[in-house]
Coordinates of C-alpha atoms and ligand atoms in Angstrom, one line a residue:
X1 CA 0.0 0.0 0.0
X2 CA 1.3 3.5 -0.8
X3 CA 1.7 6.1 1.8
X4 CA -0.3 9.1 1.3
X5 CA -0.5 12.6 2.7
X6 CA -1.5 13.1 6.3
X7 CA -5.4 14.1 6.9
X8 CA -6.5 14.1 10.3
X9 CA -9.3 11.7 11.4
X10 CA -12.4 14.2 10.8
X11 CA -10.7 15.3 7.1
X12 CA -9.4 18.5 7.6
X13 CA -5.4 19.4 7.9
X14 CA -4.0 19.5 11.3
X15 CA -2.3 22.5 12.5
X16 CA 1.7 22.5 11.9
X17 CA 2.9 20.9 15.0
X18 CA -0.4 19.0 16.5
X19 CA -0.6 16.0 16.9
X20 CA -3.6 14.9 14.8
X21 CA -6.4 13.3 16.8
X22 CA -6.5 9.5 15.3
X23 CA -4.0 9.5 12.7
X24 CA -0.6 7.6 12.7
X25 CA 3.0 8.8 11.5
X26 CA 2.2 7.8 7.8
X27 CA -1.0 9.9 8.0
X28 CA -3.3 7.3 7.9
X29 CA -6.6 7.8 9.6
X30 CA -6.4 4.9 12.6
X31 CA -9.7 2.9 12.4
X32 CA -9.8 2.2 16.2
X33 CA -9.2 5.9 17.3
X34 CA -12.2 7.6 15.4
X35 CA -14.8 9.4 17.4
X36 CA -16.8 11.0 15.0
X37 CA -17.2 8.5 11.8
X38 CA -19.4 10.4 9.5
X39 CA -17.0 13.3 9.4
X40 CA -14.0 11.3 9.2
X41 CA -15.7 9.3 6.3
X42 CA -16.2 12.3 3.9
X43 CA -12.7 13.7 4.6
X44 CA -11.2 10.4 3.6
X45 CA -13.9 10.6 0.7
X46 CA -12.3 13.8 -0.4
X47 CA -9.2 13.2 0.0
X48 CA -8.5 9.5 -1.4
X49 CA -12.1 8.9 -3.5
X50 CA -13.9 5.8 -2.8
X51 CA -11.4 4.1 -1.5
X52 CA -8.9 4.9 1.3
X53 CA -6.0 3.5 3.0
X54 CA -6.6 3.2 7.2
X55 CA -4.9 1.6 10.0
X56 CA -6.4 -1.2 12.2
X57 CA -5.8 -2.2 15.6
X58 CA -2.1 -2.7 15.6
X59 CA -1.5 -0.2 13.0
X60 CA -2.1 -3.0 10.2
X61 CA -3.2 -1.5 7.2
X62 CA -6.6 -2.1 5.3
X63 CA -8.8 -1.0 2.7
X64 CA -11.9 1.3 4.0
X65 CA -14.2 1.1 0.8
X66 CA -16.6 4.3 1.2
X67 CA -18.5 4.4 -2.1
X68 CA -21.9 2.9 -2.8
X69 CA -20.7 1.2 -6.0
X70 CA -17.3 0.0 -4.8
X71 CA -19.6 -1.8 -2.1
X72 CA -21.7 -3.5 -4.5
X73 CA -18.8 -4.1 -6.5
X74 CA -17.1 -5.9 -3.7
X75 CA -19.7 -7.3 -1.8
X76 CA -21.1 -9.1 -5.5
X77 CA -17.6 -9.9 -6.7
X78 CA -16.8 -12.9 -4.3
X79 CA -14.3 -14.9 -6.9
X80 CA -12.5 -11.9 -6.3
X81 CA -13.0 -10.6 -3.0
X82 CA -13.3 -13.4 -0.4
X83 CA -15.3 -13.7 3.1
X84 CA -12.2 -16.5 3.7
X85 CA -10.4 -14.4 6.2
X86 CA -7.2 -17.1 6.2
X87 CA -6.0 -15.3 2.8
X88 CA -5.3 -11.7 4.6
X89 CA -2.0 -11.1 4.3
X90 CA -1.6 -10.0 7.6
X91 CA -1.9 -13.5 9.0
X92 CA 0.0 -15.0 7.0
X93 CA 2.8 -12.9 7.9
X94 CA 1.7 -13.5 11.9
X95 CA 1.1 -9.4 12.0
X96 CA -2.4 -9.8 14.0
X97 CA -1.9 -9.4 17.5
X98 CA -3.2 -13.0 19.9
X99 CA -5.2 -10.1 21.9
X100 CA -6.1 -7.8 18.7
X101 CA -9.9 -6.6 19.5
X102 CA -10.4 -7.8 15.9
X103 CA -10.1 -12.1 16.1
X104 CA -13.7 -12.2 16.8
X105 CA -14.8 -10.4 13.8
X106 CA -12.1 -11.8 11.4
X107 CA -10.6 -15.2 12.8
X108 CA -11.8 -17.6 10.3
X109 CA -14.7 -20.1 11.4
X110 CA -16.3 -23.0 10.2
X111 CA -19.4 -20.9 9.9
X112 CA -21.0 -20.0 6.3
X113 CA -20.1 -15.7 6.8
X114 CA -16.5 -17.3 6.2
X115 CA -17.5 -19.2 3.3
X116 CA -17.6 -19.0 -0.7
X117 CA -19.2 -21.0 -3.5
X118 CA -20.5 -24.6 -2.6
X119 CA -19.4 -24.4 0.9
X120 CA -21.4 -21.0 1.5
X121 CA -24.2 -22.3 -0.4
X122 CA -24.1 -25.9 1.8
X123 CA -24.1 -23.8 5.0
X124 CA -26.3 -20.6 4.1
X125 CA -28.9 -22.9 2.3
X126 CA -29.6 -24.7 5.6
X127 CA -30.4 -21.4 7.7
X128 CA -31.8 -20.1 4.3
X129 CA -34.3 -22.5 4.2
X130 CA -34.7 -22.6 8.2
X131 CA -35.7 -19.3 8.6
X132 CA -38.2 -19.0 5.2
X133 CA -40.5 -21.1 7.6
X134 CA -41.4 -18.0 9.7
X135 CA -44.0 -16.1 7.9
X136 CA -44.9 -12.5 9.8
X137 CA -48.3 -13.1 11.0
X138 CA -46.3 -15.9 13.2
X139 CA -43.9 -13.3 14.1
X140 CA -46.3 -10.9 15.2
X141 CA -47.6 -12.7 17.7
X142 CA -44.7 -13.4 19.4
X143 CA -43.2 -9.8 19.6
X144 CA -46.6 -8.6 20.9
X145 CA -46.3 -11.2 23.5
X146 CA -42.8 -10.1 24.7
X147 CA -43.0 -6.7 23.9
X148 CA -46.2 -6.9 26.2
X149 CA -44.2 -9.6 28.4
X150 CA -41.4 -6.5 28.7
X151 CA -43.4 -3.6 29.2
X152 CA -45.1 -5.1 32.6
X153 CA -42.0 -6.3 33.9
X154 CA -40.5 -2.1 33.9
X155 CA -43.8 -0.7 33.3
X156 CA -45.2 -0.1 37.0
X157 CA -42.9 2.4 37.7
X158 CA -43.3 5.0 34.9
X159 CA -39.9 5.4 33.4
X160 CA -37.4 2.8 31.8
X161 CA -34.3 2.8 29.5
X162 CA -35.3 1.7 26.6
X163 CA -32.1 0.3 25.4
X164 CA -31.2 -2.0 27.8
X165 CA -35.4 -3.1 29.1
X166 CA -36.7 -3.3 25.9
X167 CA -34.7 -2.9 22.6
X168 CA -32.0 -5.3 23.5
X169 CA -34.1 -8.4 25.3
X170 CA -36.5 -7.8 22.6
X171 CA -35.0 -10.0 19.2
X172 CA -33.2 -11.8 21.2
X173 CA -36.3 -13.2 23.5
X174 CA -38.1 -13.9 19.8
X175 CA -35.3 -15.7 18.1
X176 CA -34.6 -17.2 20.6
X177 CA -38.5 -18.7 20.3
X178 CA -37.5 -18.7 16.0
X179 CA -34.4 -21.3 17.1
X180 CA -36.8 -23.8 18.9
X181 CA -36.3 -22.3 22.6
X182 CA -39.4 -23.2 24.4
X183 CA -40.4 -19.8 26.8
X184 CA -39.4 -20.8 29.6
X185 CA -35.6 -21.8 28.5
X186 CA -35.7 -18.9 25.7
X187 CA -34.8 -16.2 28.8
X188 CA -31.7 -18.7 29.4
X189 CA -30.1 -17.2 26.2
X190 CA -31.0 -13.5 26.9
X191 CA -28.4 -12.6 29.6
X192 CA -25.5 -14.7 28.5
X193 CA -25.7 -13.7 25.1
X194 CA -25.9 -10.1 26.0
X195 CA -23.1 -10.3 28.2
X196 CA -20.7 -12.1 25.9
X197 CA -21.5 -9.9 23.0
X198 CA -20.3 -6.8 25.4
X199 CA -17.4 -8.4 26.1
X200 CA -17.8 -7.9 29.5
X201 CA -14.9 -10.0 32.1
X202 CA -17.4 -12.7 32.3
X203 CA -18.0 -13.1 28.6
X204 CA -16.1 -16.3 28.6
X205 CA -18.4 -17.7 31.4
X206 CA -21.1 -16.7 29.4
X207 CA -20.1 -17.9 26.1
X208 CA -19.8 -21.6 27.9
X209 CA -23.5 -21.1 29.4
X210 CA -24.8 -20.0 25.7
X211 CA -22.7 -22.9 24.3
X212 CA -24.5 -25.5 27.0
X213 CA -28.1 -24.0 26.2
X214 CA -28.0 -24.5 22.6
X215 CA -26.1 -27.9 22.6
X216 CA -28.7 -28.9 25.2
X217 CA -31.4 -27.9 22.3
X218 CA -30.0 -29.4 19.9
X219 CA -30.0 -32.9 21.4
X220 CA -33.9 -32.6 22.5
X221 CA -34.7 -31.5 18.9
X222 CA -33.2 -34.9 17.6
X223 CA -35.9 -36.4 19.9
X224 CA -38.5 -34.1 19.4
X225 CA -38.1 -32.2 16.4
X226 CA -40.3 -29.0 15.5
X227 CA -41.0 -26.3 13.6
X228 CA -38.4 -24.8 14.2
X229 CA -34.6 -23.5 13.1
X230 CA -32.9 -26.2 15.0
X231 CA -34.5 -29.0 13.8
X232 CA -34.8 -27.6 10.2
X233 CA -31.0 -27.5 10.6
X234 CA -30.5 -30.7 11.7
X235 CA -33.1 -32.6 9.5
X236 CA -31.8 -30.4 6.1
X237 CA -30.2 -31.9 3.0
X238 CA -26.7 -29.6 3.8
X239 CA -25.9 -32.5 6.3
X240 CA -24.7 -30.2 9.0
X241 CA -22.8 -31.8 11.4
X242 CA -23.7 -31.3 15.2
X243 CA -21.2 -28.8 15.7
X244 CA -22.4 -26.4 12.3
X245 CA -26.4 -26.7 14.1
X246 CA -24.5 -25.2 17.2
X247 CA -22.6 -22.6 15.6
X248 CA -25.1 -21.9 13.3
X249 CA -28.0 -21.2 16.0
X250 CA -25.5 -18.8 17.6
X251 CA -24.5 -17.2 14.7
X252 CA -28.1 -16.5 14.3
X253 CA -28.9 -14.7 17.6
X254 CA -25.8 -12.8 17.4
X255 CA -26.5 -11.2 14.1
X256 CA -30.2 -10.9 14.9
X257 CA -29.4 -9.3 17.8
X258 CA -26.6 -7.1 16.3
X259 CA -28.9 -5.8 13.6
X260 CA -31.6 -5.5 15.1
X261 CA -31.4 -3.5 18.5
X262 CA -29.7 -1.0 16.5
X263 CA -32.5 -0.6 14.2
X264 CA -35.3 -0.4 17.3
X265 CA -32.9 2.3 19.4
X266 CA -32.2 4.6 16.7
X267 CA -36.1 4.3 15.4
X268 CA -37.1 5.1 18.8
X269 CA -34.8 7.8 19.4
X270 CA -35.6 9.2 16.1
X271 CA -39.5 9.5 17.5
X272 CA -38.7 10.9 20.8
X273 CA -36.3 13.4 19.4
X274 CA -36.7 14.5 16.2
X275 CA -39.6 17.0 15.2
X276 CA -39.2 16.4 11.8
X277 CA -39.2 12.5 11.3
X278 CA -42.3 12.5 14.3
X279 CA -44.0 14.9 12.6
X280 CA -43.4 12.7 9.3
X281 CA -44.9 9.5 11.0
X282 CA -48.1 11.4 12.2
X283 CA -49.0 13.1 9.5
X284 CA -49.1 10.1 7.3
X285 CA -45.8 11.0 4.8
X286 CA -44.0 7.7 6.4
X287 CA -45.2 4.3 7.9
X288 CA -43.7 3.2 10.3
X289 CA -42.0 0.6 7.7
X290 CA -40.6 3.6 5.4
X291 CA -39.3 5.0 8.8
X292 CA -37.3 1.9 9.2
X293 CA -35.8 1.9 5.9
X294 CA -34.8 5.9 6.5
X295 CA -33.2 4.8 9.7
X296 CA -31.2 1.7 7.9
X297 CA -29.7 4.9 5.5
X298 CA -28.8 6.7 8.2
X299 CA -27.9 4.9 10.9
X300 CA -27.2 1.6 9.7
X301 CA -27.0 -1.2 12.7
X302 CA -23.9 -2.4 11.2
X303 CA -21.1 0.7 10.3
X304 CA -18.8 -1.5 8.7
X305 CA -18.6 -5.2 7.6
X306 CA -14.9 -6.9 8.4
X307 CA -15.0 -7.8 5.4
X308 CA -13.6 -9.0 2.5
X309 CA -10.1 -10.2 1.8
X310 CA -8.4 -10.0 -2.3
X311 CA -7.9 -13.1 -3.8
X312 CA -5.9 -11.7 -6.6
X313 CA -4.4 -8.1 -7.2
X314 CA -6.6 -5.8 -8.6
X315 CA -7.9 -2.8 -8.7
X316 CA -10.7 -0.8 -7.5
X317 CA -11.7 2.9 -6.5
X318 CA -8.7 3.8 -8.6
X319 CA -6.6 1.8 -5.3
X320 CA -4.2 -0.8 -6.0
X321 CA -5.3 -3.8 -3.9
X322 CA -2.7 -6.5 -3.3
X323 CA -3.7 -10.3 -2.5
X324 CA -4.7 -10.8 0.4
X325 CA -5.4 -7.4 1.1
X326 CA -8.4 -6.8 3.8
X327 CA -11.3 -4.6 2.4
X328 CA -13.7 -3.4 5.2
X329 CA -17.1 -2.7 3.2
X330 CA -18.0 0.7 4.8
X331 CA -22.1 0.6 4.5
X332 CA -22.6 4.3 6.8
X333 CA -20.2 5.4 3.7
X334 CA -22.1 3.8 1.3
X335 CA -25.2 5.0 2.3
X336 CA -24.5 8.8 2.0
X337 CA -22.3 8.9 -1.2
X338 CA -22.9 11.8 -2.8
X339 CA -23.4 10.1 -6.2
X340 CA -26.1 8.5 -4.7
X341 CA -27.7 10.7 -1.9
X342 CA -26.6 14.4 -3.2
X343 CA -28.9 15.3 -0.7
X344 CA -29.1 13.1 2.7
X345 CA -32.2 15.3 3.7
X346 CA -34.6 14.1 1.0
X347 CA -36.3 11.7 2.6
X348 CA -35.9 8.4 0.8
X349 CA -39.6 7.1 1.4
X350 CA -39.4 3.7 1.4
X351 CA -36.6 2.9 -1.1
X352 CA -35.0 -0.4 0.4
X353 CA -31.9 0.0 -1.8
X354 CA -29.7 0.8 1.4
X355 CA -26.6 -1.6 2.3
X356 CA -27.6 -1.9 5.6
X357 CA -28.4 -5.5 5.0
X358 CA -25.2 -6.1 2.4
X359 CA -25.9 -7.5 -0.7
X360 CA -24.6 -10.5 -3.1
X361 CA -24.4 -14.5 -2.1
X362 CA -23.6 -12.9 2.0
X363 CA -26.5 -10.6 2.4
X364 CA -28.5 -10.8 5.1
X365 CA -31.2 -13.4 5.1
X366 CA -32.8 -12.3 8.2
X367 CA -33.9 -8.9 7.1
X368 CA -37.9 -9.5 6.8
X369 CA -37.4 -11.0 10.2
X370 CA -35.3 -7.8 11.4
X371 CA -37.5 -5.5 9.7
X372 CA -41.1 -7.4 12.0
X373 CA -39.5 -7.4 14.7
X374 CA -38.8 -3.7 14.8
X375 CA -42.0 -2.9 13.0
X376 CA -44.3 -4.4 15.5
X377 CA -42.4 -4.1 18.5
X378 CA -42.3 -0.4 18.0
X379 CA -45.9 -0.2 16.9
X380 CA -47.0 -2.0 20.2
X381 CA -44.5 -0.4 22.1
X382 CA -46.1 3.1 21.5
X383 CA -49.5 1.7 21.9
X384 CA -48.9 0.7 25.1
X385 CA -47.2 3.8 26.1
X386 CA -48.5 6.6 23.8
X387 CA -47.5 9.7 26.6
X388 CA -43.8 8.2 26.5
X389 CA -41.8 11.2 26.5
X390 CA -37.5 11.2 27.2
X391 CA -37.2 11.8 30.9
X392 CA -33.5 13.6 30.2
X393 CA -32.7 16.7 27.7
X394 CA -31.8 15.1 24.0
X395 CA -28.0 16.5 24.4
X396 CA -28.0 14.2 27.5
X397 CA -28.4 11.0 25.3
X398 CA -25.4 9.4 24.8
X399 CA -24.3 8.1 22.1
X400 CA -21.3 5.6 21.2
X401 CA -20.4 6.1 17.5
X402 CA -17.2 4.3 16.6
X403 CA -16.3 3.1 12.7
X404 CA -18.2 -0.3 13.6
X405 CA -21.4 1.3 14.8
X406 CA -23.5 4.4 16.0
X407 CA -25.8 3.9 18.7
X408 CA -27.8 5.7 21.7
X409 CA -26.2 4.0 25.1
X410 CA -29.7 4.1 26.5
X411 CA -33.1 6.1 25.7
X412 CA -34.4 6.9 30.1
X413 CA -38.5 7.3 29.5
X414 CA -41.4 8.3 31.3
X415 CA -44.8 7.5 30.5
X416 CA -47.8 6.7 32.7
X417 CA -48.1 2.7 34.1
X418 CA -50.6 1.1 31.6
X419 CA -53.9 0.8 33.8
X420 CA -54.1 -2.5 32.1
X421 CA -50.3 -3.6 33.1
X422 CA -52.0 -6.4 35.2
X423 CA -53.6 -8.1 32.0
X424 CA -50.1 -7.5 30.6
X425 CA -48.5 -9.9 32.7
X426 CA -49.1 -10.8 36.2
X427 CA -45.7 -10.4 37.3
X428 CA -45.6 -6.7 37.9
X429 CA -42.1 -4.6 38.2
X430 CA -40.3 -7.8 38.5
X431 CA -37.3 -7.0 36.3
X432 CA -36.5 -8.2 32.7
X433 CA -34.4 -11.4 32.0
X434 CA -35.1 -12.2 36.1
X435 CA -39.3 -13.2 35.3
X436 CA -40.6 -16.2 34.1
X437 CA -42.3 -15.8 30.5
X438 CA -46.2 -16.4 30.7
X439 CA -46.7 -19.3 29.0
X440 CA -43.9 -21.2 30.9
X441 CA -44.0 -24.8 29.9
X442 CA -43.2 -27.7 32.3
X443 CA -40.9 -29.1 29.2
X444 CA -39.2 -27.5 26.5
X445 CA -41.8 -28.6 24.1
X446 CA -43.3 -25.8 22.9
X447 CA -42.8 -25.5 18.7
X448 CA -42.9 -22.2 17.4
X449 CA -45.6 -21.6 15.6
X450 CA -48.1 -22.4 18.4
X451 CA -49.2 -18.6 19.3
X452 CA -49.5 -17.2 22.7
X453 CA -52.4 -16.9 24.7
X454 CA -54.7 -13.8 23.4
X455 CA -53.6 -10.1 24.5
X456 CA -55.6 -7.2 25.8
X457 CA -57.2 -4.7 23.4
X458 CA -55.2 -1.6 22.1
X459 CA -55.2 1.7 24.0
X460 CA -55.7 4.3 21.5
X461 CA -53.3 4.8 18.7
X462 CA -50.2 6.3 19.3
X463 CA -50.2 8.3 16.2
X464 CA -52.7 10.5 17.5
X465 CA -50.7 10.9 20.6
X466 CA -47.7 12.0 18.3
X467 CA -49.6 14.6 16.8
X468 CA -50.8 16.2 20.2
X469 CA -47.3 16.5 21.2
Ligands
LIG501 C1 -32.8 -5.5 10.4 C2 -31.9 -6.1 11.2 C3 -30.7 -6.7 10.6 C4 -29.6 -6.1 10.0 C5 -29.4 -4.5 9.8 C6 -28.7 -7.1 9.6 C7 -27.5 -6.9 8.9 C8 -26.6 -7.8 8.5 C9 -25.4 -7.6 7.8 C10 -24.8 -6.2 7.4 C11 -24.8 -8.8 7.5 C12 -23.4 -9.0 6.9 C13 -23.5 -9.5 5.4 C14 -22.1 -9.5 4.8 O1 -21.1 -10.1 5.3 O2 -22.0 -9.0 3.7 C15 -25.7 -9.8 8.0 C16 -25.5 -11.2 7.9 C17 -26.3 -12.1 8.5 N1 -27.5 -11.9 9.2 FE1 -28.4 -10.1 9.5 N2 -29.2 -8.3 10.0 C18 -30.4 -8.1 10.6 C19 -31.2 -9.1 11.1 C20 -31.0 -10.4 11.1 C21 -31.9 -11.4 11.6 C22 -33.2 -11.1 12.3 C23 -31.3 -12.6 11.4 C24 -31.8 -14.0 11.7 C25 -32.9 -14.3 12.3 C26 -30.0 -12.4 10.7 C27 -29.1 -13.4 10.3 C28 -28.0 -13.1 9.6 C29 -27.1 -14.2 9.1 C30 -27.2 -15.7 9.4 C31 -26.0 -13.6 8.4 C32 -24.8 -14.2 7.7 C33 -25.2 -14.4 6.2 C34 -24.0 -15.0 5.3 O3 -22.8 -14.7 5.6 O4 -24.3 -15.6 4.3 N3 -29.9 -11.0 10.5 N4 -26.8 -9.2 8.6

């Protein structure tokens, strides 16, 4: 890789003699040390074209691919750029660091997100055809249920963070239920997963428990299978071994839960915060479905995909790649190039051409599920709680906006205890992953598609509410 001029991490020139904020001797914008992505983004836009040079964690260089075409381009292309992670050049000279922050995104696994061709096909085709079972009347059920399940276990006391009470248990308590997770184990997954995917000190611990849980599932659903991902994935033509069901159930929650807390936070802060996108959602120029799509442009859950790796030197974005070279597929880039979005303020209404969800043989094939589970949770959410206001001033939201994602560190509520929270669920103010789930089951034999028990009418709509405020 050539080295280029310095720029400093938000793209403008640093003053003779300062020590640029993020950006190492060569001048190279340092992945791990940028603060404010969107700026830095368009100055390395400007400065290097669709294509720049940055350092990762270690100061090992990579390929940050900022334009909407040089995404597609890569992300379609995989003969030439590979999701097989053992071809980066920087492991084969033993450059990664044993404790890089990286080797969970990038260390190759026996999982199909590492794969090409047949092997991607055997792999992905299995949770593929797994997950096409759940249609989203089915789905619908089941977030009401929790997001009903949720709301009376903080609801009794008026105020909540709707990060950590509701956005984040939320996919995870209903894929958990898509996986074959009866409800009274499904909660088992919650905490542990959470924990591990914080990478908190006792992620290891946690990783084991998650491990246990789903090996555990796995062996009843060769007994009793269902409808249900497990036992699609162990019954399916692909002939996954025991140890592909495992990783492959896991892999599911985590990216489930990766894209799609992001999607719920940002949608919800959006509607407490924003005059303009509220007053866009009551006065009928968005559904709640187009608001989704604007938020997956804007804020996409997922900043940057670790990535791609050359399989064969080439050229792209007017950048000579090298084999082996690591492209990281920049989708918040993507999503605002100016040769596609001159103008990021026009409202795209609807248009589902983001890359928030990839695209080519790796894109996401949980994106209708993604897209329910935000859509009704929301919905429900606000109809539960249509006075929900913030209960701090918006500058006092915090949020964490590095150059793998942007997201609110928690949304504090208020909002008047449903009068109804007792038809909710019986177990009042008892907190989240702590309560049983209603329709607790002596055995884990519940399949999926059996729905839960009925749920209390609607309070008025929440749209009305909106416009009132
Ligand atoms: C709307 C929320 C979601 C977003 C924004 C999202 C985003 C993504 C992205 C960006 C990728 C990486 C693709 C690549 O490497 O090019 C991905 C992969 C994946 N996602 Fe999602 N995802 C969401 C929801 C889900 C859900 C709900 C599930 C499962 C129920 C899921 C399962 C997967 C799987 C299995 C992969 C790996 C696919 C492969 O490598 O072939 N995702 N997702």
């Amino acid at each position: 890789m050539t080295t280029p001029s310095p720029i400093s991490a938000d793209g403008l020139m640093p003053p003779p003699g300062c020590p640029a904020h993020g950006m190492a001797q060569n001048g190279l914008v340092r992945l791990p040390e940028i603060t404010d992505p969107a700026r830095t983004y368009e100055g390395l836009r400007k400065q290097y074209g669709p294509v720049a040079p940055v350092l990762l964690h270690g100061d090992i260089e990579a390929w940050m691919v900022l334009g909407y075409r040089e995404n597609l381009e890569v992300m379609r292309t995989p003969k030439l750029f590979s999701r097989d992670s053992r071809l980066w050049n920087a492991f084969i000279e033993n450059r990664v660091p044993a404790d890089s922050p990286l080797l969970p995104m990038v260390a190759w696994q026996p999982l199909c997100v590492f794969a090409d061709g047949e092997e991607h096909a055997r792999l992905r085709g299995a949770v593929v055809d797994g997950l096409s079972q759940f249609n989203r009347r089915g789905m619908r059920k089941y977030v009401t249920h929790y997001t009903r399940q949720l709301v009376a276990g903080f609801g009794a006391g008026g105020a909540a963070d709707l990060v950590r009470n509701y956005a984040e248990p939320l996919p995870m308590l209903v894929v958990s239920r898509l996986l074959g997770m009866s409800p009274d184990k499904g909660p088992l997954l919650v905490e542990p997963t959470l924990d591990l995917l914080r990478g908190s000190e006792t992620a290891a611990a946690s990783n084991a428990v998650v491990t246990q849980v789903l090996q555990d599932l796995v062996a009843y659903k060769k007994t009793a299978p269902g409808d249900d991902l497990a036992s699609r994935l162990i019954q399916h033509e692909s002939q996954l071994t025991d140890t592909e069901v495992v990783e492959h159930l896991r892999l599911t929650l985590v990216a489930a839960h990766q894209g799609t807390v992001n999607l719920i936070a940002h949608t919800l802060r959006l509607i407490l915060t924003d005059r303009r996108f509220r007053g866009n959602l009551s006065g009928g120029h968005m559904t709640l479905p187009d608001a989704l799509e604007q938020v997956m442009w804007d804020n996409p859950s997922i900043g940057t995909i670790p990535g791609r790796w050359a399989t064969s030197d080439t050229t792209i974005g007017g950048q000579h790649i090298r084999k082996g070279d690591l492209l990281m597929l920049c989708i918040a880039a993507a999503n605002v190039d100016p040769e596609q979005r001159p103008d990021v303020s026009v409202p795209m209404h609807g248009n589902r051409s983001h890359l928030a969800l990839s695209a080519g043989p790796h894109e996401c094939p949980g994106g209708d599920i993604g897209r329910a589970i935000a859509d009704t949770g929301i919905d429900e959410l606000m109809s539960i709680l249509p006075d929900m206001t913030l209960a701090v001033p918006e500058t006092e939201i915090g949020i964490t906006s590095n150059w793998l994602t942007t997201r609110p560190d928690a949304l504090p509520v208020r909002f008047t205890p449903p009068r109804s929270l007792g038809d909710l669920h019986p177990a009042q103010g008892a907190p989240v992953a702590a309560q049983p789930l209603p329709a607790a089951a002596a055995s884990p034999a519940v399949p999926f598609p059996q729905p839960p028990a009925a749920v209390p009418a609607r309070p008025r709509s929440w749209w009305r509410s909106l416009l009132s405020r």
